[in-house]
Coordinates of C-alpha atoms in Angstrom, one line a residue:
X1 CA -159.2 203.8 -1.7
X2 CA -162.7 204.3 -0.4
X3 CA -162.1 201.5 2.1
X4 CA -158.9 203.2 3.4
X5 CA -160.7 206.5 3.7
X6 CA -163.5 204.8 5.7
X7 CA -160.9 203.1 7.9
X8 CA -159.2 206.4 8.7
X9 CA -162.6 208.0 9.3
X10 CA -163.4 205.2 11.9
X11 CA -160.0 205.7 13.6
X12 CA -160.6 209.5 13.9
X13 CA -164.1 208.9 15.2
X14 CA -163.0 206.4 17.9
X15 CA -160.2 208.7 18.9
X16 CA -162.7 211.3 19.8
X17 CA -164.0 209.1 22.6
X18 CA -160.7 209.3 24.4
X19 CA -161.0 213.1 24.9
X20 CA -163.2 213.0 28.1
X21 CA -160.7 210.6 29.6
X22 CA -157.5 212.0 28.3
X23 CA -155.9 212.3 31.8
X24 CA -156.3 208.6 32.5
X25 CA -155.2 207.8 29.0
X26 CA -152.0 209.9 29.2
X27 CA -151.2 208.2 32.6
X28 CA -151.8 204.8 30.9
X29 CA -149.5 205.6 28.0
X30 CA -146.8 207.1 30.3
X31 CA -146.8 203.9 32.3
X32 CA -146.5 201.8 29.1
X33 CA -143.6 204.0 28.0
X34 CA -141.7 203.6 31.2
X35 CA -142.3 199.8 31.3
X36 CA -140.9 199.5 27.7
X37 CA -137.8 201.5 28.7
X38 CA -137.3 199.3 31.7
X39 CA -137.6 196.2 29.4
X40 CA -134.8 197.7 27.3
X41 CA -132.6 198.2 30.4
X42 CA -132.4 194.5 31.5
X43 CA -130.3 193.2 28.6
X44 CA -127.9 196.2 29.0
X45 CA -127.4 195.5 32.7
X46 CA -126.9 191.8 31.9
X47 CA -124.2 192.7 29.4
X48 CA -122.4 194.8 31.9
X49 CA -122.5 192.1 34.6
X50 CA -121.2 189.4 32.2
X51 CA -118.5 191.6 30.6
X52 CA -117.3 193.8 33.5
X53 CA -118.6 193.1 36.9
X54 CA -118.0 189.3 37.0
X55 CA -114.7 189.1 35.1
X56 CA -113.2 192.0 37.1
X57 CA -114.7 190.7 40.3
X58 CA -116.4 194.0 41.1
X59 CA -118.7 192.6 43.8
X60 CA -120.0 196.0 44.9
X61 CA -121.0 197.0 41.3
X62 CA -122.5 193.5 40.7
X63 CA -124.6 193.8 43.8
X64 CA -125.5 197.4 42.9
X65 CA -126.5 196.3 39.5
X66 CA -128.6 193.4 40.9
X67 CA -130.2 195.9 43.3
X68 CA -131.0 198.3 40.5
X69 CA -132.5 195.3 38.6
X70 CA -134.7 194.4 41.6
X71 CA -135.8 198.0 42.0
X72 CA -136.8 198.2 38.3
X73 CA -138.9 195.0 38.8
X74 CA -140.7 196.5 41.8
X75 CA -141.4 199.8 40.0
X76 CA -142.5 197.8 36.9
X77 CA -144.9 195.8 39.1
X78 CA -146.5 199.1 40.3
X79 CA -146.7 200.5 36.8
X80 CA -148.3 197.3 35.6
X81 CA -150.9 197.6 38.4
X82 CA -151.7 201.2 37.1
X83 CA -151.8 199.9 33.6
X84 CA -154.2 197.1 34.3
X85 CA -156.5 199.0 36.6
X86 CA -156.6 202.5 35.1
X87 CA -156.1 201.2 31.6
X88 CA -159.2 199.0 31.8
X89 CA -161.0 201.9 33.5
X90 CA -160.5 204.0 30.3
X91 CA -162.0 201.1 28.2
X92 CA -165.0 200.7 30.5
X93 CA -165.7 204.4 30.6
X94 CA -165.5 204.6 26.8
X95 CA -167.8 201.6 26.6
X96 CA -170.3 203.4 28.8
X97 CA -170.1 206.5 26.7
X98 CA -170.7 204.5 23.5
X99 CA -173.6 202.6 25.1
X100 CA -175.2 205.9 26.3
X101 CA -174.8 207.4 22.8
X102 CA -176.2 204.3 21.1
X103 CA -179.1 204.0 23.5
X104 CA -180.0 207.7 23.2
X105 CA -179.8 207.5 19.4
X106 CA -182.0 204.4 19.3
X107 CA -184.6 206.5 21.3
X108 CA -184.6 209.0 18.4
X109 CA -184.7 206.7 15.4
X110 CA -187.8 206.5 13.3
X111 CA -190.1 203.6 13.8
X112 CA -189.3 202.2 10.4
X113 CA -185.8 201.3 11.7
X114 CA -187.4 199.0 14.3
X115 CA -189.7 197.5 11.7
X116 CA -186.7 196.4 9.7
X117 CA -184.3 195.3 12.5
X118 CA -184.7 192.5 15.0
X119 CA -184.4 193.2 18.7
X120 CA -181.8 190.5 19.2
X121 CA -179.6 192.0 16.6
X122 CA -179.8 195.4 18.2
X123 CA -179.0 193.9 21.6
X124 CA -176.0 192.2 20.1
X125 CA -174.6 195.5 19.0
X126 CA -175.4 197.0 22.5
X127 CA -173.5 194.2 24.3
X128 CA -171.0 192.1 22.2
X129 CA -169.9 194.8 19.8
X130 CA -169.4 197.5 22.5
X131 CA -167.5 195.1 24.7
X132 CA -165.1 194.4 21.8
X133 CA -164.7 198.1 21.3
X134 CA -163.9 198.7 24.9
X135 CA -161.2 196.0 24.8
X136 CA -159.8 197.7 21.8
X137 CA -160.0 201.1 23.4
X138 CA -157.9 199.8 26.3
X139 CA -155.5 197.3 24.9
X140 CA -155.2 198.7 21.4
X141 CA -153.3 202.0 21.9
X142 CA -151.5 200.7 25.0
X143 CA -150.1 197.5 23.4
X144 CA -149.4 199.2 20.1
X145 CA -147.5 202.0 21.8
X146 CA -145.6 199.7 24.1
X147 CA -144.7 197.4 21.3
X148 CA -143.5 200.2 18.9
X149 CA -141.4 201.8 21.6
X150 CA -139.9 198.4 22.6
X151 CA -139.2 197.5 18.9
X152 CA -137.7 200.9 18.1
X153 CA -135.6 200.9 21.4
X154 CA -134.4 197.3 20.8
X155 CA -133.3 198.2 17.3
X156 CA -131.3 201.2 18.5
X157 CA -129.7 199.2 21.3
X158 CA -128.9 196.3 19.0
X159 CA -127.4 198.7 16.5
X160 CA -125.0 200.0 19.2
X161 CA -123.9 196.4 19.8
X162 CA -123.4 195.5 16.1
X163 CA -125.1 197.3 13.2
X164 CA -124.5 194.5 10.6
X165 CA -125.8 191.8 12.9
X166 CA -128.9 194.0 13.6
X167 CA -129.6 194.5 9.9
X168 CA -129.3 190.8 9.2
X169 CA -131.7 190.1 12.0
X170 CA -134.3 192.7 11.0
X171 CA -134.6 191.2 7.5
X172 CA -137.5 189.1 8.8
X173 CA -139.5 192.2 9.9
X174 CA -140.7 193.3 6.4
X175 CA -141.9 189.7 5.8
X176 CA -144.1 190.0 8.9
X177 CA -145.6 193.3 7.8
X178 CA -146.3 192.1 4.2
X179 CA -147.9 188.9 5.5
X180 CA -150.1 190.8 7.9
X181 CA -151.2 193.2 5.2
X182 CA -152.0 190.4 2.8
X183 CA -154.2 188.6 5.3
X184 CA -156.0 191.7 6.6
X185 CA -158.8 191.9 4.2
X186 CA -159.7 188.2 4.6
X187 CA -159.8 188.7 8.4
X188 CA -162.0 191.7 8.1
X189 CA -164.6 189.8 6.0
X190 CA -164.7 186.8 8.3
X191 CA -165.0 188.9 11.5
X192 CA -167.8 190.9 10.0
X193 CA -169.6 187.7 9.0
X194 CA -169.3 186.3 12.5
X195 CA -170.9 189.5 13.9
X196 CA -173.9 189.2 11.6
X197 CA -174.5 185.6 12.4
X198 CA -174.1 186.2 16.1
X199 CA -176.7 188.9 16.0
X200 CA -179.1 186.6 14.2
X201 CA -178.7 183.9 16.8
X202 CA -179.3 186.5 19.6
X203 CA -182.5 187.5 17.7
X204 CA -183.7 183.9 17.5
X205 CA -183.0 183.3 21.2
X206 CA -184.8 186.5 22.2
X207 CA -187.8 185.6 20.0
X208 CA -187.9 182.0 21.3
X209 CA -187.7 183.1 25.0
X210 CA -190.3 185.8 24.5
X211 CA -192.7 183.4 22.7
X212 CA -192.0 180.4 24.9
X213 CA -195.7 180.1 25.9
X214 CA -196.8 180.1 22.3
X215 CA -194.3 177.5 21.2
X216 CA -195.3 175.2 24.0
X217 CA -199.0 175.8 23.5
X218 CA -198.6 174.7 19.9
X219 CA -196.1 171.9 20.6
X220 CA -193.5 173.8 18.5
X221 CA -190.5 173.3 20.7
X222 CA -188.9 171.0 18.1
X223 CA -189.4 173.6 15.4
X224 CA -187.8 176.3 17.5
X225 CA -184.9 173.9 18.4
X226 CA -184.4 173.1 14.7
X227 CA -184.4 176.8 13.8
X228 CA -181.9 177.5 16.6
X229 CA -179.7 174.6 15.5
X230 CA -179.6 175.9 11.9
X231 CA -178.5 179.3 13.2
X232 CA -176.0 177.7 15.5
X233 CA -174.6 175.6 12.7
X234 CA -174.2 178.8 10.6
X235 CA -172.4 180.3 13.6
X236 CA -170.0 177.4 13.8
X237 CA -169.4 177.6 10.1
X238 CA -168.7 181.3 10.2
X239 CA -166.4 180.8 13.3
X240 CA -164.6 178.0 11.6
X241 CA -163.8 180.3 8.6
X242 CA -162.7 182.9 11.0
X243 CA -160.4 180.5 12.9
X244 CA -159.0 179.1 9.7
X245 CA -157.9 182.6 8.6
X246 CA -156.6 183.2 12.1
X247 CA -154.8 179.9 12.1
X248 CA -153.0 180.8 8.8
X249 CA -152.2 184.2 10.1
X250 CA -150.8 183.2 13.5
X251 CA -148.9 180.1 12.2
X252 CA -147.2 182.4 9.7
X253 CA -146.4 184.9 12.4
X254 CA -145.1 182.3 14.8
X255 CA -142.9 180.9 12.0
X256 CA -141.4 184.3 11.4
X257 CA -140.8 184.7 15.2
X258 CA -139.0 181.3 15.3
X259 CA -137.0 182.1 12.2
X260 CA -136.0 185.4 13.7
X261 CA -134.7 183.6 16.8
X262 CA -132.9 181.1 14.5
X263 CA -131.3 183.9 12.6
X264 CA -130.0 185.5 15.8
X265 CA -128.5 182.3 17.1
X266 CA -126.9 181.3 13.8
X267 CA -125.6 184.8 12.8
X268 CA -124.8 185.8 16.4
X269 CA -122.9 182.6 16.9
X270 CA -120.9 183.2 13.8
X271 CA -120.1 186.8 14.8
X272 CA -119.0 185.6 18.2
X273 CA -116.9 182.8 16.6
X274 CA -115.1 185.3 14.4
X275 CA -114.6 187.8 17.4
X276 CA -116.9 190.5 16.0
X277 CA -118.8 190.5 19.3
X278 CA -117.8 189.3 22.8
X279 CA -119.7 187.0 25.1
X280 CA -121.6 189.8 26.9
X281 CA -122.7 191.4 23.7
X282 CA -123.8 188.0 22.4
X283 CA -125.9 187.4 25.6
X284 CA -127.3 190.9 25.4
X285 CA -128.1 190.5 21.7
X286 CA -130.0 187.3 22.5
X287 CA -131.9 189.0 25.3
X288 CA -132.8 192.0 23.2
X289 CA -134.1 189.7 20.5
X290 CA -136.3 187.9 23.1
X291 CA -137.4 191.4 24.2
X292 CA -138.1 192.2 20.6
X293 CA -140.0 189.0 19.9
X294 CA -142.4 189.8 22.8
X295 CA -143.9 193.0 21.3
X296 CA -144.0 191.5 17.8
X297 CA -146.0 188.6 19.2
X298 CA -148.2 191.2 21.0
X299 CA -148.8 193.0 17.7
X300 CA -149.8 189.8 16.0
X301 CA -152.0 188.9 19.0
X302 CA -153.8 192.2 19.2
X303 CA -154.4 192.1 15.4
X304 CA -157.4 189.9 16.2
X305 CA -158.5 192.3 18.8
X306 CA -158.1 195.2 16.5
X307 CA -160.3 193.5 13.8
X308 CA -162.9 192.6 16.4
X309 CA -163.0 196.1 17.8
X310 CA -163.0 197.9 14.5
X311 CA -165.7 195.5 13.2
X312 CA -167.8 196.3 16.3
X313 CA -167.2 200.0 15.9
X314 CA -168.2 199.9 12.2
X315 CA -171.5 198.2 13.3
X316 CA -171.9 200.8 16.0
X317 CA -171.4 203.6 13.4
X318 CA -173.9 201.9 11.1
X319 CA -176.6 202.6 13.7
X320 CA -175.4 206.1 14.9
X321 CA -175.1 207.2 11.3
X322 CA -178.8 206.5 10.6
X323 CA -180.6 209.9 10.7
X324 CA -182.7 210.4 13.8
X325 CA -186.1 211.9 13.8
X326 CA -185.5 215.6 12.9
X327 CA -187.3 218.7 14.1
X328 CA -187.6 222.0 12.3
X329 CA -185.4 224.7 13.8
X330 CA -188.6 226.8 14.4
X331 CA -190.8 223.9 15.3
X332 CA -194.0 225.0 17.1
X333 CA -194.3 223.8 20.7
X334 CA -198.0 224.1 21.6
X335 CA -199.0 223.8 25.3
X336 CA -202.3 222.2 25.0
X337 CA -204.1 221.2 21.8
X338 CA -207.9 221.2 21.4
X339 CA -207.9 218.2 19.1
X340 CA -209.4 219.0 15.7
X341 CA -207.7 216.4 13.4
X342 CA -207.8 216.8 9.6
X343 CA -206.3 214.5 6.9
X344 CA -206.0 216.1 3.5
X345 CA -205.2 213.8 0.6
X346 CA -202.8 211.8 2.7
X347 CA -200.8 209.0 1.1
X348 CA -198.5 206.6 2.9
X349 CA -196.6 203.4 2.1
X350 CA -194.4 201.2 4.2
X351 CA -190.9 200.7 2.8
X352 CA -189.5 197.1 2.9
X353 CA -186.1 196.4 1.3
X354 CA -186.6 199.2 -1.2
X355 CA -190.1 198.2 -2.1
X356 CA -193.2 200.2 -1.1
X357 CA -196.4 198.8 0.2
X358 CA -199.0 201.5 -0.2
X359 CA -201.5 201.5 2.6
X360 CA -203.5 204.6 2.2
X361 CA -203.7 206.9 -0.9
X362 CA -205.3 210.3 -1.1
X363 CA -207.1 209.8 2.2
X364 CA -209.1 212.7 3.6
X365 CA -210.9 212.8 6.9
X366 CA -211.9 215.4 9.5
X367 CA -212.5 214.8 13.2
X368 CA -213.9 217.8 15.1
X369 CA -212.4 218.5 18.5
X370 CA -214.1 216.7 21.4
X371 CA -215.8 214.2 19.1
X372 CA -215.5 210.4 19.2
X373 CA -214.9 208.9 15.7
X374 CA -214.7 205.1 15.1
X375 CA -212.9 203.5 12.2
X376 CA -214.2 200.1 11.1
X377 CA -213.6 197.9 8.1
X378 CA -211.7 194.9 6.8
X379 CA -208.1 194.3 7.8
X380 CA -205.5 195.9 5.6
X381 CA -207.6 199.1 5.0
X382 CA -205.1 201.2 6.9
X383 CA -206.9 201.9 10.2
X384 CA -203.9 201.2 12.5
X385 CA -201.7 203.1 10.1
X386 CA -203.9 206.2 10.4
X387 CA -203.5 205.9 14.2
X388 CA -199.7 205.7 13.8
X389 CA -199.6 208.8 11.6
X390 CA -201.4 211.1 14.0
X391 CA -198.5 211.0 16.7
X392 CA -196.1 211.2 13.7
X393 CA -194.6 207.8 14.2
X394 CA -194.1 207.7 10.5
X395 CA -193.7 210.5 7.9
X396 CA -196.4 210.7 5.3
X397 CA -195.5 210.5 1.6
X398 CA -198.0 213.0 0.4
X399 CA -200.8 215.3 1.5
X400 CA -201.1 217.0 4.9
X401 CA -202.3 216.1 8.5
X402 CA -203.2 219.0 10.7
X403 CA -204.3 219.3 14.4
X404 CA -206.0 222.6 15.3
X405 CA -204.7 223.9 12.0
X406 CA -201.1 223.1 12.7
X407 CA -199.3 220.9 10.1
X408 CA -197.9 218.0 12.1
X409 CA -194.6 218.5 10.3
X410 CA -194.4 222.0 11.8
X411 CA -195.0 220.8 15.4
X412 CA -192.3 219.6 17.9
X413 CA -192.7 215.8 18.1
X414 CA -192.4 215.7 21.9
X415 CA -195.0 218.5 22.4
X416 CA -197.3 216.7 19.9
X417 CA -197.1 213.4 21.6
X418 CA -197.6 214.9 25.1
X419 CA -201.1 215.8 23.8
X420 CA -201.9 212.3 22.6
X421 CA -202.8 209.2 24.7
X422 CA -202.6 205.7 23.1
X423 CA -204.3 202.5 24.3
X424 CA -203.5 199.5 22.0
X425 CA -204.6 195.9 21.7
X426 CA -201.1 194.7 22.4
X427 CA -200.3 196.3 25.7
X428 CA -196.6 196.6 26.6
X429 CA -195.7 196.7 30.3
X430 CA -192.1 197.4 31.3
X431 CA -190.4 195.1 33.7
X432 CA -191.0 196.9 37.0
X433 CA -193.8 197.7 39.4
X434 CA -197.5 198.4 38.7
X435 CA -196.8 202.0 40.0
X436 CA -193.9 202.5 37.6
X437 CA -196.0 201.3 34.6
X438 CA -199.0 203.6 35.4
X439 CA -196.5 206.5 36.0
X440 CA -195.5 206.3 32.3
X441 CA -198.5 208.5 31.8
X442 CA -196.9 211.2 34.0
X443 CA -193.6 210.6 35.7
X444 CA -194.2 213.6 38.0
X445 CA -197.5 212.3 39.4
X446 CA -197.9 211.7 43.1
X447 CA -199.0 208.3 44.6
X448 CA -202.5 209.8 45.1
X449 CA -202.8 210.8 41.4
X450 CA -201.6 207.3 40.3
X451 CA -204.2 205.6 42.6
X452 CA -206.9 208.0 41.3
X453 CA -206.1 207.0 37.7
X454 CA -206.2 203.3 38.7
X455 CA -209.6 203.8 40.3
X456 CA -210.9 205.3 37.0
X457 CA -209.5 202.3 35.2
X458 CA -211.2 199.9 37.6
X459 CA -208.0 198.3 38.7
X460 CA -207.3 199.9 42.1
X461 CA -209.2 197.3 44.1
X462 CA -207.3 194.5 42.5
X463 CA -203.9 196.2 43.1
X464 CA -204.8 197.0 46.7
X465 CA -205.6 193.3 47.3
X466 CA -202.0 192.3 46.3
X467 CA -199.4 191.8 49.1
X468 CA -197.1 194.4 47.7
X469 CA -199.9 196.7 46.3
X470 CA -198.6 199.1 43.7
X471 CA -195.1 197.9 44.4
X472 CA -196.0 194.5 42.8
X473 CA -193.6 193.4 40.0
X474 CA -195.4 192.8 36.7
X475 CA -192.7 190.6 35.2
X476 CA -191.3 190.9 31.7
X477 CA -193.9 192.3 29.4
X478 CA -196.4 192.1 32.2
X479 CA -196.4 188.3 32.2
X480 CA -197.7 188.2 35.9
X481 CA -200.9 190.0 35.0
X482 CA -203.9 188.8 33.0
X483 CA -204.8 190.4 29.7
X484 CA -207.6 192.4 31.3
X485 CA -205.4 193.6 34.1
X486 CA -202.7 194.7 31.7
X487 CA -205.3 196.6 29.6
X488 CA -206.5 198.4 32.8
X489 CA -203.0 199.4 33.6
X490 CA -202.7 200.8 30.1
X491 CA -206.0 202.7 30.5
X492 CA -204.8 204.0 33.9
X493 CA -201.7 205.4 32.1
X494 CA -203.9 207.3 29.7
X495 CA -206.1 208.6 32.6
X496 CA -202.9 209.8 34.3
X497 CA -201.6 211.5 31.2
X498 CA -205.0 213.2 30.7
X499 CA -204.4 214.1 27.0
X500 CA -206.9 216.1 24.8
X501 CA -206.5 213.5 22.0
X502 CA -207.0 209.7 22.6
X503 CA -206.3 206.9 20.2
X504 CA -207.9 203.5 21.1
X505 CA -206.5 200.9 18.6
X506 CA -208.4 197.6 19.1
X507 CA -208.2 198.3 22.9
X508 CA -210.5 195.5 23.8
X509 CA -210.5 193.0 20.9
X510 CA -208.2 190.6 22.7
X511 CA -210.4 190.3 25.8
X512 CA -213.4 188.1 26.6
X513 CA -216.9 189.6 26.5
X514 CA -217.2 189.9 30.3
X515 CA -213.9 191.7 30.7
X516 CA -214.6 193.8 27.7
X517 CA -217.8 195.1 29.2
X518 CA -216.0 196.0 32.4
X519 CA -213.2 197.8 30.6
X520 CA -215.6 199.5 28.1
X521 CA -217.1 201.7 30.8
X522 CA -213.6 202.9 31.8
X523 CA -212.8 203.6 28.1
X524 CA -216.1 205.5 27.8
X525 CA -215.2 207.7 30.8
X526 CA -211.7 208.1 29.4
X527 CA -213.0 209.3 26.0
X528 CA -215.5 211.9 27.5
X529 CA -214.6 215.4 26.6
X530 CA -211.7 214.4 24.4
X531 CA -211.1 213.9 20.7
X532 CA -211.1 210.1 20.5
X533 CA -210.2 208.0 17.5
X534 CA -211.4 204.4 18.0
X535 CA -210.4 201.4 15.9
X536 CA -212.7 198.4 16.6
X537 CA -213.7 195.1 15.1
X538 CA -216.4 194.5 17.6
X539 CA -219.0 196.9 16.4
X540 CA -221.0 196.7 19.7
X541 CA -218.2 198.8 21.3
X542 CA -218.6 201.8 19.0
X543 CA -222.4 202.1 18.6
X544 CA -222.4 205.3 20.6
X545 CA -219.6 207.0 18.6
X546 CA -220.4 210.5 17.3
X547 CA -219.4 209.2 13.8
X548 CA -218.4 205.8 12.3
X549 CA -216.2 205.7 9.3
X550 CA -216.0 202.5 7.2
X551 CA -212.4 202.3 5.8
X552 CA -211.4 199.9 3.0
X553 CA -208.3 199.6 0.8
X554 CA -209.9 202.1 -1.6
X555 CA -210.4 204.7 1.2
X556 CA -213.6 205.8 3.0
X557 CA -216.6 203.8 1.8
X558 CA -219.2 205.4 4.0
X559 CA -219.6 207.4 7.2
X560 CA -222.3 208.4 9.6
X561 CA -223.8 207.5 13.0
X562 CA -224.7 203.9 13.8
X563 CA -228.4 204.5 13.1
X564 CA -227.6 206.3 9.8
X565 CA -225.3 203.6 8.6
X566 CA -227.8 200.8 9.5
X567 CA -230.6 202.6 7.7
X568 CA -228.3 203.1 4.7
X569 CA -228.0 199.4 4.3
X570 CA -224.4 199.5 3.0
X571 CA -221.1 198.0 4.0
X572 CA -221.5 198.9 7.7
X573 CA -224.8 197.2 8.0
X574 CA -223.5 194.1 6.3
X575 CA -220.6 194.0 8.8
X576 CA -223.0 194.5 11.7
X577 CA -225.4 191.9 10.7
X578 CA -222.6 189.4 10.0
X579 CA -221.3 189.9 13.6
X580 CA -224.7 189.6 15.2
X581 CA -226.5 187.1 13.0
X582 CA -226.1 184.3 15.6
X583 CA -227.1 186.4 18.7

């Protein structure tokens, strides 16, 4: 019962996507209706030619009937053109609407969703699933409508010829319906399984291509190949099950179609033998049955398409039904924040398959506006998590975080994030030009402002030396730039954004010492006059911070300036001496 309710709910939801395109859809359905009526006219004209025009030698009527038949063929050809062109256009436009809705929804989903789902799986839903939905959106209603009209019309026309022969013939139809209903659930399960496996393969391919340099550096091509082949074998296995069920379904349907034709030939021949029908009626009856078989075959053929499309739409709904990041109706939209950050007894745990991994518990910290505070300590202490909580990438489980006295949960997310600049260790550059990637800091910036930001980040001279300058393509994930160059582009973004709050999360830890020293001056200039939260493993980079906080799994162990913590002789001094014992 619940499954049927969900199915009806999906049908109602997908029907809503036709509303913006209802004019084209109505034209498409009208063409399908006229074509089905024309299909029903051919056997009738054939009967009249055989029974009347030829025996009575009515040449004029025979030629007129042939001309009418040719005219119907020509009109039908034009209608089929409209059906193919505009009908597919409806499907494409619905696919575009679904893709836009899905993409926009993905932009609003919490970060936890992307932690739990592979990029390749998401891409599979954006491409394969939406294509199947568009095919269903076009062919489903059109073929279903055309087939039902043709079947109903053929039954009526056959009944006019001979009702008893029609009833005998249509005994096979309930068997077709019962068989289709019996096999439906098995087909749904197999189609859903194929979708899941296909998404996993896409994820493996995306991961293998993105990490091609790592796999080759470690000689792991064979490992990646084996992993892919395992997924590929699983795909073949799932597809085999799907085609097995489809084979059983279509072989059964084809048998019923052949049996239907057999029934007509046998019973129709007997009716003709005993003079219950004449030769023209017998010919028309056979032609109507052929006309009838075509839509029944169409219905069995589109059954696969319906299952594919509805499975894809179900997977589409699984994403769009995930709650997006929500805002309070009266969310505060501050213009510019000063940057005083306060953590009050904050607790947070990552959720993984229903299990919680607590990272910070009852954590408290205050960063005065305009101060530079550094977080240091062993891995797993929650330093990066603290950085993620300030822009509200994740919702805290307990306590409160405030900026300038505003509870983050009361602030509009977009307004909050406009006031925060982030420079991370793992710099992500979008596939585009250097100019486009720097402009992520401010899309309304002029070329002069972009170049000024690049100069502050110490990358302008390098960019100017390139043949295409700021129009140079960086490649996927910035692969055409070095680590230091990518980091400078990231810093230029932050300069262009000019936020009052700056988060530097291991911004130089992946760089060599010489490059780090060059970039450190840019970061120092970037931090001036802002509230800066710096996460660093290299303690040499944070010696001049206004305050250094040592964070462990148990919370804050100690805090103070570099000199104070060295003099204290605690955890910080131990870390510092360990790093510099060989220098």
